[in-house]
PDB file of C-alpha atoms and ligand atoms in Angstrom:
ATOM      1  CA  UNK A   1     -45.644 -20.014 -18.651  1.00 98.00           C
ATOM      2  CA  UNK A   2     -47.034 -17.719 -16.189  1.00 98.00           C
ATOM      3  CA  UNK A   3     -45.061 -15.307 -14.608  1.00 98.00           C
ATOM      4  CA  UNK A   4     -45.950 -13.355 -11.369  1.00 98.00           C
ATOM      5  CA  UNK A   5     -43.903 -10.556  -9.933  1.00 96.00           C
ATOM      6  CA  UNK A   6     -46.870 -10.653  -7.194  1.00 96.00           C
ATOM      7  CA  UNK A   7     -47.848 -13.322  -5.662  1.00 96.00           C
ATOM      8  CA  UNK A   8     -51.205 -12.448  -4.893  1.00 96.00           C
ATOM      9  CA  UNK A   9     -51.619 -12.971  -8.178  1.00 97.00           C
ATOM     10  CA  UNK A  10     -50.924 -16.362  -8.069  1.00 98.00           C
ATOM     11  CA  UNK A  11     -52.888 -17.276  -5.186  1.00 96.00           C
ATOM     12  CA  UNK A  12     -55.790 -15.840  -7.090  1.00 97.00           C
ATOM     13  CA  UNK A  13     -54.382 -18.155  -9.666  1.00 97.00           C
ATOM     14  CA  UNK A  14     -54.222 -21.440  -8.008  1.00 96.00           C
ATOM     15  CA  UNK A  15     -58.089 -20.947  -6.165  1.00 96.00           C
ATOM     16  CA  UNK A  16     -59.409 -20.888  -9.731  1.00 96.00           C
ATOM     17  CA  UNK A  17     -61.973 -23.897  -9.684  1.00 96.00           C
ATOM     18  CA  UNK A  18     -59.840 -25.718 -12.411  1.00 96.00           C
ATOM     19  CA  UNK A  19     -56.852 -25.398 -10.260  1.00 96.00           C
ATOM     20  CA  UNK A  20     -57.659 -26.425  -7.118  1.00 90.00           C
ATOM     21  CA  UNK A  21     -56.795 -30.573  -6.886  1.00 92.00           C
ATOM     22  CA  UNK A  22     -53.835 -30.232  -9.253  1.00 97.00           C
ATOM     23  CA  UNK A  23     -50.446 -31.676  -8.189  1.00 98.00           C
ATOM     24  CA  UNK A  24     -47.799 -28.798  -7.180  1.00 98.00           C
ATOM     25  CA  UNK A  25     -43.959 -29.376  -7.700  1.00 98.00           C
ATOM     26  CA  UNK A  26     -42.223 -27.013  -6.662  1.00 98.00           C
ATOM     27  CA  UNK A  27     -38.494 -25.469  -7.247  1.00 98.00           C
ATOM     28  CA  UNK A  28     -36.819 -23.105  -5.237  1.00 98.00           C
ATOM     29  CA  UNK A  29     -33.982 -21.203  -6.785  1.00 98.00           C
ATOM     30  CA  UNK A  30     -32.146 -17.569  -6.196  1.00 97.00           C
ATOM     31  CA  UNK A  31     -32.008 -17.183 -10.974  1.00 97.00           C
ATOM     32  CA  UNK A  32     -28.781 -17.444 -12.842  1.00 96.00           C
ATOM     33  CA  UNK A  33     -30.475 -20.791 -13.795  1.00 97.00           C
ATOM     34  CA  UNK A  34     -28.108 -23.587 -15.225  1.00 97.00           C
ATOM     35  CA  UNK A  35     -28.870 -27.896 -16.239  1.00 98.00           C
ATOM     36  CA  UNK A  36     -28.654 -28.650 -12.707  1.00 98.00           C
ATOM     37  CA  UNK A  37     -31.990 -26.263 -11.904  1.00 98.00           C
ATOM     38  CA  UNK A  38     -33.849 -27.379 -14.488  1.00 98.00           C
ATOM     39  CA  UNK A  39     -33.097 -30.861 -13.941  1.00 98.00           C
ATOM     40  CA  UNK A  40     -35.237 -30.361 -11.105  1.00 98.00           C
ATOM     41  CA  UNK A  41     -37.819 -28.612 -13.130  1.00 98.00           C
ATOM     42  CA  UNK A  42     -37.420 -31.801 -15.440  1.00 98.00           C
ATOM     43  CA  UNK A  43     -38.003 -34.469 -12.805  1.00 98.00           C
ATOM     44  CA  UNK A  44     -40.637 -31.962 -11.320  1.00 98.00           C
ATOM     45  CA  UNK A  45     -42.669 -31.809 -14.343  1.00 98.00           C
ATOM     46  CA  UNK A  46     -43.006 -36.115 -14.454  1.00 98.00           C
ATOM     47  CA  UNK A  47     -44.905 -36.139 -11.397  1.00 98.00           C
ATOM     48  CA  UNK A  48     -47.062 -33.339 -11.014  1.00 98.00           C
ATOM     49  CA  UNK A  49     -49.333 -31.447 -12.772  1.00 98.00           C
ATOM     50  CA  UNK A  50     -47.713 -28.021 -12.782  1.00 98.00           C
ATOM     51  CA  UNK A  51     -44.538 -26.742 -12.436  1.00 98.00           C
ATOM     52  CA  UNK A  52     -43.768 -23.989 -10.315  1.00 98.00           C
ATOM     53  CA  UNK A  53     -40.477 -22.385  -9.532  1.00 98.00           C
ATOM     54  CA  UNK A  54     -39.323 -19.174  -7.482  1.00 98.00           C
ATOM     55  CA  UNK A  55     -36.391 -17.158  -8.421  1.00 98.00           C
ATOM     56  CA  UNK A  56     -35.433 -14.851  -5.590  1.00 97.00           C
ATOM     57  CA  UNK A  57     -32.197 -14.518  -4.251  1.00 96.00           C
ATOM     58  CA  UNK A  58     -32.652 -14.469  -0.310  1.00 94.00           C
ATOM     59  CA  UNK A  59     -30.492 -11.898   1.157  1.00 93.00           C
ATOM     60  CA  UNK A  60     -31.345 -13.198   5.079  1.00 92.00           C
ATOM     61  CA  UNK A  61     -28.898 -16.911   3.451  1.00 89.00           C
ATOM     62  CA  UNK A  62     -25.890 -14.621   2.949  1.00 92.00           C
ATOM     63  CA  UNK A  63     -23.718 -14.181   5.654  1.00 88.00           C
ATOM     64  CA  UNK A  64     -20.906 -12.481   3.339  1.00 90.00           C
ATOM     65  CA  UNK A  65     -22.650  -8.680   2.121  1.00 92.00           C
ATOM     66  CA  UNK A  66     -20.010  -8.469  -1.010  1.00 92.00           C
ATOM     67  CA  UNK A  67     -21.232 -12.467  -2.025  1.00 91.00           C
ATOM     68  CA  UNK A  68     -25.097 -11.003  -2.049  1.00 93.00           C
ATOM     69  CA  UNK A  69     -23.946  -8.164  -3.929  1.00 92.00           C
ATOM     70  CA  UNK A  70     -22.227  -9.779  -6.562  1.00 92.00           C
ATOM     71  CA  UNK A  71     -24.500 -13.068  -7.061  1.00 93.00           C
ATOM     72  CA  UNK A  72     -25.367 -13.633 -11.000  1.00 92.00           C
ATOM     73  CA  UNK A  73     -28.308 -12.083 -11.798  1.00 92.00           C
ATOM     74  CA  UNK A  74     -29.933 -13.415 -15.236  1.00 95.00           C
ATOM     75  CA  UNK A  75     -33.834 -13.144 -15.193  1.00 96.00           C
ATOM     76  CA  UNK A  76     -34.394 -13.094 -18.718  1.00 97.00           C
ATOM     77  CA  UNK A  77     -32.331 -15.888 -19.636  1.00 97.00           C
ATOM     78  CA  UNK A  78     -33.854 -17.083 -16.612  1.00 98.00           C
ATOM     79  CA  UNK A  79     -37.679 -17.070 -17.576  1.00 98.00           C
ATOM     80  CA  UNK A  80     -36.214 -18.945 -21.092  1.00 98.00           C
ATOM     81  CA  UNK A  81     -35.090 -21.477 -19.957  1.00 98.00           C
ATOM     82  CA  UNK A  82     -38.110 -22.311 -17.261  1.00 98.00           C
ATOM     83  CA  UNK A  83     -40.383 -21.790 -20.181  1.00 98.00           C
ATOM     84  CA  UNK A  84     -38.629 -23.949 -22.733  1.00 98.00           C
ATOM     85  CA  UNK A  85     -38.122 -26.846 -20.344  1.00 98.00           C
ATOM     86  CA  UNK A  86     -41.707 -26.786 -19.035  1.00 97.00           C
ATOM     87  CA  UNK A  87     -42.137 -25.128 -16.142  1.00 98.00           C
ATOM     88  CA  UNK A  88     -45.587 -23.986 -16.118  1.00 98.00           C
ATOM     89  CA  UNK A  89     -45.584 -21.022 -12.914  1.00 98.00           C
ATOM     90  CA  UNK A  90     -42.820 -18.608 -11.682  1.00 98.00           C
ATOM     91  CA  UNK A  91     -43.339 -16.209  -9.339  1.00 98.00           C
ATOM     92  CA  UNK A  92     -40.368 -13.362  -9.072  1.00 98.00           C
ATOM     93  CA  UNK A  93     -41.417 -11.821  -5.533  1.00 97.00           C
ATOM     94  CA  UNK A  94     -39.061  -9.116  -4.306  1.00 95.00           C
ATOM     95  CA  UNK A  95     -38.083  -8.158  -0.827  1.00 95.00           C
ATOM     96  CA  UNK A  96     -41.279  -6.567   0.858  1.00 94.00           C
ATOM     97  CA  UNK A  97     -43.874  -9.486  -0.607  1.00 95.00           C
ATOM     98  CA  UNK A  98     -41.356 -12.578   0.965  1.00 96.00           C
ATOM     99  CA  UNK A  99     -40.526 -10.709   3.944  1.00 96.00           C
ATOM    100  CA  UNK A 100     -43.908  -8.129   4.606  1.00 93.00           C
ATOM    101  CA  UNK A 101     -44.200  -5.783   7.321  1.00 88.00           C
ATOM    102  CA  UNK A 102     -46.313  -6.650   9.944  1.00 84.00           C
ATOM    103  CA  UNK A 103     -45.243 -10.763   9.524  1.00 86.00           C
ATOM    104  CA  UNK A 104     -47.872 -12.441   8.045  1.00 84.00           C
ATOM    105  CA  UNK A 105     -47.145 -16.115   9.241  1.00 89.00           C
ATOM    106  CA  UNK A 106     -45.304 -17.692  12.457  1.00 94.00           C
ATOM    107  CA  UNK A 107     -42.106 -18.601  11.778  1.00 97.00           C
ATOM    108  CA  UNK A 108     -40.016 -21.129  13.388  1.00 98.00           C
ATOM    109  CA  UNK A 109     -36.848 -21.559  13.649  1.00 98.00           C
ATOM    110  CA  UNK A 110     -34.512 -24.708  13.947  1.00 98.00           C
ATOM    111  CA  UNK A 111     -34.059 -24.510  17.837  1.00 98.00           C
ATOM    112  CA  UNK A 112     -38.026 -24.416  17.755  1.00 98.00           C
ATOM    113  CA  UNK A 113     -38.041 -27.228  15.155  1.00 98.00           C
ATOM    114  CA  UNK A 114     -34.985 -28.876  17.447  1.00 98.00           C
ATOM    115  CA  UNK A 115     -33.154 -29.047  14.757  1.00 98.00           C
ATOM    116  CA  UNK A 116     -29.830 -26.734  15.568  1.00 97.00           C
ATOM    117  CA  UNK A 117     -27.317 -29.966  15.588  1.00 95.00           C
ATOM    118  CA  UNK A 118     -27.595 -30.543  11.745  1.00 97.00           C
ATOM    119  CA  UNK A 119     -27.443 -26.511  11.114  1.00 97.00           C
ATOM    120  CA  UNK A 120     -23.666 -26.672  13.445  1.00 94.00           C
ATOM    121  CA  UNK A 121     -21.309 -28.072  11.454  1.00 95.00           C
ATOM    122  CA  UNK A 122     -20.196 -27.758   7.215  1.00 98.00           C
ATOM    123  CA  UNK A 123     -22.031 -24.804   6.409  1.00 97.00           C
ATOM    124  CA  UNK A 124     -23.365 -23.701   9.527  1.00 96.00           C
ATOM    125  CA  UNK A 125     -20.465 -23.706  11.297  1.00 96.00           C
ATOM    126  CA  UNK A 126     -18.634 -21.042   8.612  1.00 96.00           C
ATOM    127  CA  UNK A 127     -21.714 -19.245   7.542  1.00 93.00           C
ATOM    128  CA  UNK A 128     -23.354 -18.189  10.205  1.00 92.00           C
ATOM    129  CA  UNK A 129     -26.836 -17.334  10.037  1.00 94.00           C
ATOM    130  CA  UNK A 130     -26.646 -19.299   6.782  1.00 95.00           C
ATOM    131  CA  UNK A 131     -29.410 -22.074   7.447  1.00 97.00           C
ATOM    132  CA  UNK A 132     -31.632 -19.955   9.606  1.00 97.00           C
ATOM    133  CA  UNK A 133     -31.601 -18.191   6.637  1.00 96.00           C
ATOM    134  CA  UNK A 134     -32.652 -21.121   4.373  1.00 98.00           C
ATOM    135  CA  UNK A 135     -35.777 -22.444   6.729  1.00 98.00           C
ATOM    136  CA  UNK A 136     -37.159 -19.200   7.138  1.00 97.00           C
ATOM    137  CA  UNK A 137     -37.266 -18.648   3.338  1.00 98.00           C
ATOM    138  CA  UNK A 138     -38.401 -21.834   2.346  1.00 98.00           C
ATOM    139  CA  UNK A 139     -41.293 -22.020   4.912  1.00 98.00           C
ATOM    140  CA  UNK A 140     -42.340 -18.527   3.113  1.00 97.00           C
ATOM    141  CA  UNK A 141     -42.114 -20.443   0.002  1.00 98.00           C
ATOM    142  CA  UNK A 142     -44.071 -23.351   0.747  1.00 98.00           C
ATOM    143  CA  UNK A 143     -47.014 -20.816   2.072  1.00 97.00           C
ATOM    144  CA  UNK A 144     -46.785 -18.913  -0.808  1.00 97.00           C
ATOM    145  CA  UNK A 145     -46.596 -21.828  -3.446  1.00 98.00           C
ATOM    146  CA  UNK A 146     -48.631 -25.035  -1.652  1.00 97.00           C
ATOM    147  CA  UNK A 147     -46.327 -27.553  -3.157  1.00 98.00           C
ATOM    148  CA  UNK A 148     -47.623 -31.038  -3.260  1.00 98.00           C
ATOM    149  CA  UNK A 149     -43.900 -31.968  -3.323  1.00 98.00           C
ATOM    150  CA  UNK A 150     -40.612 -29.761  -3.596  1.00 98.00           C
ATOM    151  CA  UNK A 151     -37.411 -30.728  -5.750  1.00 98.00           C
ATOM    152  CA  UNK A 152     -34.089 -30.233  -4.171  1.00 98.00           C
ATOM    153  CA  UNK A 153     -30.510 -30.636  -5.253  1.00 98.00           C
ATOM    154  CA  UNK A 154     -27.904 -33.457  -3.514  1.00 98.00           C
ATOM    155  CA  UNK A 155     -25.451 -30.625  -4.674  1.00 98.00           C
ATOM    156  CA  UNK A 156     -26.254 -28.708  -1.213  1.00 98.00           C
ATOM    157  CA  UNK A 157     -26.609 -31.783   1.255  1.00 98.00           C
ATOM    158  CA  UNK A 158     -26.477 -30.205   4.322  1.00 98.00           C
ATOM    159  CA  UNK A 159     -29.542 -27.886   2.953  1.00 98.00           C
ATOM    160  CA  UNK A 160     -31.473 -30.957   1.592  1.00 98.00           C
ATOM    161  CA  UNK A 161     -30.925 -32.780   4.789  1.00 98.00           C
ATOM    162  CA  UNK A 162     -32.666 -29.785   6.671  1.00 98.00           C
ATOM    163  CA  UNK A 163     -35.190 -28.846   4.944  1.00 98.00           C
ATOM    164  CA  UNK A 164     -36.303 -32.494   4.746  1.00 98.00           C
ATOM    165  CA  UNK A 165     -36.649 -32.825   8.354  1.00 98.00           C
ATOM    166  CA  UNK A 166     -38.265 -29.100   8.757  1.00 98.00           C
ATOM    167  CA  UNK A 167     -41.105 -30.649   6.175  1.00 98.00           C
ATOM    168  CA  UNK A 168     -41.119 -33.539   8.143  1.00 98.00           C
ATOM    169  CA  UNK A 169     -41.918 -31.657  11.292  1.00 97.00           C
ATOM    170  CA  UNK A 170     -44.023 -28.846  10.304  1.00 97.00           C
ATOM    171  CA  UNK A 171     -45.676 -29.685   6.928  1.00 97.00           C
ATOM    172  CA  UNK A 172     -45.737 -33.234   6.944  1.00 97.00           C
ATOM    173  CA  UNK A 173     -47.938 -33.668   3.886  1.00 97.00           C
ATOM    174  CA  UNK A 174     -45.120 -31.292   1.409  1.00 98.00           C
ATOM    175  CA  UNK A 175     -43.144 -34.434   0.313  1.00 98.00           C
ATOM    176  CA  UNK A 176     -38.921 -33.693  -0.289  1.00 98.00           C
ATOM    177  CA  UNK A 177     -36.963 -35.001  -2.876  1.00 98.00           C
ATOM    178  CA  UNK A 178     -33.616 -35.125  -3.585  1.00 98.00           C
ATOM    179  CA  UNK A 179     -32.305 -34.791  -6.653  1.00 98.00           C
ATOM    180  CA  UNK A 180     -28.526 -35.572  -8.086  1.00 97.00           C
ATOM    181  CA  UNK A 181     -26.012 -33.145  -8.398  1.00 98.00           C
ATOM    182  CA  UNK A 182     -25.769 -32.018 -12.568  1.00 98.00           C
ATOM    183  CA  UNK A 183     -22.187 -31.747 -13.028  1.00 98.00           C
ATOM    184  CA  UNK A 184     -20.213 -30.369 -16.354  1.00 98.00           C
ATOM    185  CA  UNK A 185     -18.780 -32.767 -18.335  1.00 98.00           C
ATOM    186  CA  UNK A 186     -15.287 -32.233 -16.630  1.00 98.00           C
ATOM    187  CA  UNK A 187     -17.094 -33.072 -13.247  1.00 98.00           C
ATOM    188  CA  UNK A 188     -17.336 -29.960 -11.647  1.00 98.00           C
ATOM    189  CA  UNK A 189     -20.628 -29.133  -9.959  1.00 98.00           C
ATOM    190  CA  UNK A 190     -22.950 -27.357 -12.105  1.00 98.00           C
ATOM    191  CA  UNK A 191     -23.602 -23.692  -9.504  1.00 98.00           C
ATOM    192  CA  UNK A 192     -24.636 -20.430 -10.602  1.00 94.00           C
ATOM    193  CA  UNK A 193     -21.537 -19.221  -9.130  1.00 95.00           C
ATOM    194  CA  UNK A 194     -19.490 -20.990 -11.324  1.00 97.00           C
ATOM    195  CA  UNK A 195     -20.346 -18.296 -13.832  1.00 93.00           C
ATOM    196  CA  UNK A 196     -17.840 -15.749 -11.127  1.00 95.00           C
ATOM    197  CA  UNK A 197     -14.766 -18.076 -11.843  1.00 98.00           C
ATOM    198  CA  UNK A 198     -11.933 -16.335 -13.833  1.00 98.00           C
ATOM    199  CA  UNK A 199     -10.689 -18.814 -16.587  1.00 98.00           C
ATOM    200  CA  UNK A 200      -7.742 -20.314 -14.901  1.00 98.00           C
ATOM    201  CA  UNK A 201      -9.642 -20.766 -12.079  1.00 98.00           C
ATOM    202  CA  UNK A 202     -12.546 -22.972 -13.916  1.00 98.00           C
ATOM    203  CA  UNK A 203      -9.777 -24.687 -15.623  1.00 98.00           C
ATOM    204  CA  UNK A 204      -8.837 -25.751 -12.053  1.00 98.00           C
ATOM    205  CA  UNK A 205     -11.824 -25.960 -10.315  1.00 98.00           C
ATOM    206  CA  UNK A 206     -13.015 -29.906 -11.762  1.00 98.00           C
ATOM    207  CA  UNK A 207     -10.296 -31.181  -9.865  1.00 98.00           C
ATOM    208  CA  UNK A 208     -12.748 -30.929  -6.529  1.00 98.00           C
ATOM    209  CA  UNK A 209     -14.676 -34.384  -8.036  1.00 98.00           C
ATOM    210  CA  UNK A 210     -11.829 -36.108  -9.292  1.00 98.00           C
ATOM    211  CA  UNK A 211     -10.409 -35.644  -5.758  1.00 98.00           C
ATOM    212  CA  UNK A 212     -13.905 -36.967  -4.429  1.00 98.00           C
ATOM    213  CA  UNK A 213     -14.429 -39.436  -6.511  1.00 98.00           C
ATOM    214  CA  UNK A 214     -10.077 -41.039  -6.121  1.00 98.00           C
ATOM    215  CA  UNK A 215     -11.398 -40.712  -2.533  1.00 98.00           C
ATOM    216  CA  UNK A 216     -14.473 -43.129  -2.819  1.00 97.00           C
ATOM    217  CA  UNK A 217     -11.709 -45.510  -4.665  1.00 96.00           C
ATOM    218  CA  UNK A 218      -8.853 -45.332  -2.253  1.00 96.00           C
ATOM    219  CA  UNK A 219     -11.141 -45.274   1.173  1.00 94.00           C
ATOM    220  CA  UNK A 220     -11.111 -49.190   1.390  1.00 91.00           C
ATOM    221  CA  UNK A 221      -7.304 -48.795   2.138  1.00 94.00           C
ATOM    222  CA  UNK A 222      -6.909 -45.823   4.649  1.00 96.00           C
ATOM    223  CA  UNK A 223      -8.591 -44.707   8.062  1.00 96.00           C
ATOM    224  CA  UNK A 224     -11.033 -42.061   8.175  1.00 97.00           C
ATOM    225  CA  UNK A 225      -8.874 -38.588   9.188  1.00 97.00           C
ATOM    226  CA  UNK A 226      -6.053 -39.781   6.504  1.00 97.00           C
ATOM    227  CA  UNK A 227      -8.565 -39.608   3.912  1.00 98.00           C
ATOM    228  CA  UNK A 228      -9.609 -36.404   5.062  1.00 98.00           C
ATOM    229  CA  UNK A 229      -5.899 -35.389   4.903  1.00 98.00           C
ATOM    230  CA  UNK A 230      -5.226 -36.885   1.515  1.00 98.00           C
ATOM    231  CA  UNK A 231      -8.487 -34.865   0.413  1.00 98.00           C
ATOM    232  CA  UNK A 232      -7.733 -31.528   1.210  1.00 98.00           C
ATOM    233  CA  UNK A 233      -3.395 -31.680   0.524  1.00 98.00           C
ATOM    234  CA  UNK A 234      -4.930 -32.979  -3.019  1.00 98.00           C
ATOM    235  CA  UNK A 235      -7.215 -30.166  -3.663  1.00 98.00           C
ATOM    236  CA  UNK A 236      -4.576 -28.028  -2.189  1.00 98.00           C
ATOM    237  CA  UNK A 237      -1.924 -28.560  -4.582  1.00 98.00           C
ATOM    238  CA  UNK A 238      -4.015 -26.187  -7.191  1.00 98.00           C
ATOM    239  CA  UNK A 239      -3.108 -22.960  -6.967  1.00 98.00           C
ATOM    240  CA  UNK A 240      -6.189 -21.506  -7.315  1.00 98.00           C
ATOM    241  CA  UNK A 241      -8.686 -23.298  -4.956  1.00 98.00           C
ATOM    242  CA  UNK A 242      -8.042 -23.665  -0.824  1.00 98.00           C
ATOM    243  CA  UNK A 243      -9.824 -26.118   0.847  1.00 98.00           C
ATOM    244  CA  UNK A 244     -12.147 -24.620   3.656  1.00 98.00           C
ATOM    245  CA  UNK A 245     -13.160 -27.861   5.661  1.00 98.00           C
ATOM    246  CA  UNK A 246     -13.508 -31.835   4.792  1.00 98.00           C
ATOM    247  CA  UNK A 247     -16.319 -33.570   6.015  1.00 98.00           C
ATOM    248  CA  UNK A 248     -16.912 -37.025   6.001  1.00 98.00           C
ATOM    249  CA  UNK A 249     -20.094 -37.660   7.929  1.00 97.00           C
ATOM    250  CA  UNK A 250     -23.385 -40.107   8.525  1.00 96.00           C
ATOM    251  CA  UNK A 251     -26.097 -39.592   5.736  1.00 94.00           C
ATOM    252  CA  UNK A 252     -28.840 -39.145   8.086  1.00 93.00           C
ATOM    253  CA  UNK A 253     -27.402 -37.086  11.174  1.00 95.00           C
ATOM    254  CA  UNK A 254     -24.767 -35.544   9.507  1.00 96.00           C
ATOM    255  CA  UNK A 255     -22.236 -36.320  12.046  1.00 95.00           C
ATOM    256  CA  UNK A 256     -18.517 -36.606  11.676  1.00 96.00           C
ATOM    257  CA  UNK A 257     -17.772 -40.153  11.475  1.00 95.00           C
ATOM    258  CA  UNK A 258     -14.005 -41.100  12.472  1.00 93.00           C
ATOM    259  CA  UNK A 259     -14.180 -44.818  11.587  1.00 93.00           C
ATOM    260  CA  UNK A 260     -15.421 -47.002   8.714  1.00 93.00           C
ATOM    261  CA  UNK A 261     -18.990 -49.068   9.282  1.00 88.00           C
ATOM    262  CA  UNK A 262     -20.381 -51.135   6.498  1.00 85.00           C
ATOM    263  CA  UNK A 263     -23.839 -50.510   8.035  1.00 87.00           C
ATOM    264  CA  UNK A 264     -23.305 -46.822   7.419  1.00 90.00           C
ATOM    265  CA  UNK A 265     -24.375 -44.765   4.610  1.00 94.00           C
ATOM    266  CA  UNK A 266     -21.443 -42.221   4.190  1.00 96.00           C
ATOM    267  CA  UNK A 267     -20.503 -38.972   2.389  1.00 97.00           C
ATOM    268  CA  UNK A 268     -17.993 -37.182   1.927  1.00 98.00           C
ATOM    269  CA  UNK A 269     -18.657 -32.785   1.696  1.00 98.00           C
ATOM    270  CA  UNK A 270     -16.158 -30.101   0.710  1.00 98.00           C
ATOM    271  CA  UNK A 271     -15.963 -26.549   0.522  1.00 98.00           C
ATOM    272  CA  UNK A 272     -13.121 -24.674  -0.934  1.00 98.00           C
ATOM    273  CA  UNK A 273     -12.506 -21.638  -2.419  1.00 98.00           C
ATOM    274  CA  UNK A 274     -11.640 -20.378  -6.060  1.00 98.00           C
ATOM    275  CA  UNK A 275     -10.437 -17.270  -5.246  1.00 98.00           C
ATOM    276  CA  UNK A 276     -13.288 -14.924  -3.499  1.00 95.00           C
ATOM    277  CA  UNK A 277     -15.903 -17.700  -5.095  1.00 96.00           C
ATOM    278  CA  UNK A 278     -16.946 -20.639  -2.780  1.00 97.00           C
ATOM    279  CA  UNK A 279     -17.720 -23.470  -4.347  1.00 98.00           C
ATOM    280  CA  UNK A 280     -19.336 -26.964  -2.164  1.00 98.00           C
ATOM    281  CA  UNK A 281     -19.876 -30.468  -4.043  1.00 98.00           C
ATOM    282  CA  UNK A 282     -20.101 -33.934  -2.284  1.00 98.00           C
ATOM    283  CA  UNK A 283     -20.515 -37.764  -3.403  1.00 98.00           C
ATOM    284  CA  UNK A 284     -21.841 -40.766  -1.846  1.00 97.00           C
ATOM    285  CA  UNK A 285     -18.806 -43.465  -0.457  1.00 96.00           C
ATOM    286  CA  UNK A 286     -20.057 -46.769  -1.425  1.00 90.00           C
ATOM    287  CA  UNK A 287     -18.022 -49.732  -2.052  1.00 72.00           C
TER     288      UNK A 287
HETATM  289  P1  AMP B   1     -29.702 -21.796  -5.725  1.00 65.61           P
HETATM  290  O1  AMP B   1     -30.513 -21.026  -6.734  1.00 65.61           O
HETATM  291  O2  AMP B   1     -28.792 -22.374  -5.814  1.00 65.61           O
HETATM  292  O3  AMP B   1     -30.650 -21.411  -4.315  1.00 65.61           O
HETATM  293  O4  AMP B   1     -30.549 -23.769  -5.958  1.00 65.61           O
HETATM  294  C1  AMP B   1     -31.627 -23.820  -6.291  1.00 65.61           C
HETATM  295  C2  AMP B   1     -31.885 -25.530  -6.125  1.00 65.61           C
HETATM  296  O5  AMP B   1     -31.050 -26.310  -6.863  1.00 65.61           O
HETATM  297  C3  AMP B   1     -31.410 -26.233  -4.980  1.00 65.61           C
HETATM  298  O6  AMP B   1     -32.101 -26.844  -4.635  1.00 65.61           O
HETATM  299  C4  AMP B   1     -29.743 -26.367  -5.180  1.00 65.61           C
HETATM  300  O7  AMP B   1     -29.263 -28.174  -4.377  1.00 65.61           O
HETATM  301  C5  AMP B   1     -30.151 -27.178  -6.481  1.00 65.61           C
HETATM  302  N1  AMP B   1     -28.587 -27.438  -7.998  1.00 65.61           N
HETATM  303  C6  AMP B   1     -27.610 -26.318  -7.358  1.00 65.61           C
HETATM  304  N2  AMP B   1     -26.832 -26.885  -7.892  1.00 65.61           N
HETATM  305  C7  AMP B   1     -27.648 -27.936  -8.807  1.00 65.61           C
HETATM  306  C8  AMP B   1     -26.935 -28.935  -9.590  1.00 65.61           C
HETATM  307  N3  AMP B   1     -25.629 -29.090 -10.132  1.00 65.61           N
HETATM  308  N4  AMP B   1     -27.305 -30.528  -9.692  1.00 65.61           N
HETATM  309  C9  AMP B   1     -28.945 -30.343  -9.121  1.00 65.61           C
HETATM  310  N5  AMP B   1     -29.490 -28.803  -8.511  1.00 65.61           N
HETATM  311  C10 AMP B   1     -28.604 -28.189  -8.084  1.00 65.61           C
END
């Protein structure tokens, strides 16, 4: 596995004649890697000639400076995991390379792409500027890594939807693949932030997924507003968890829905706090 701290060296590597026509599967990450990230690497490995991962904790997508400061950083272990799972190339750029001064590429905003509406609900409502920061950095990472296909987790469902739309509009030759959420045995969605939980919070956190799966089971007997209230009440029963939002949305438009419709693909998304650590999860609601 080749690790490039310097993106110019990565670009020269790709220009070598033997690498020119290779398919590139790209997995962008912020490091502190777990089996969820590794599942994306494994899927990319099956479908591409080269698998490229990036490790870059993007300051622009953090609305809370303390969250940015506390974000776990484990680069040596990350590199071992990537190498052990067939990743071919890793870029670990610094902030100056990603955000050069003067700017090297023309970055489009959510409003340039006419997709602000997708960023206004759920995460966007509670994390001002988050998705602007996400689409900004991903445009830069795509310009560097030149992927054929990019692999993203359904765990961050709103991010996946926004990046799919961004790619369709801006770089339709890049395919975006959504990969299912990888979970701990007790159902907790794997997340780099799980490392920040106290042991008591960690014990309580599986209640999130347990409640979502139960909600899917009981959905046919309740209306949507009641179901949302029920989810909120169940999760808040734990003294360690505090719901920020529960959203029941259309899979495509991300619009909240208030009435069941059999023809609609529906997802239930939640965000909650365990102490100062913010956790998100979602599942499709299916019959
Ligand atoms: P992050 O490092 O948190 O920015 O995540 C990098 C990528 O890994 C994103 O596409 C995430 O959606 C994805 N990811 C994070 N957690 C999981 C998980 N538990 N299962 C699958 N993909 C995940």
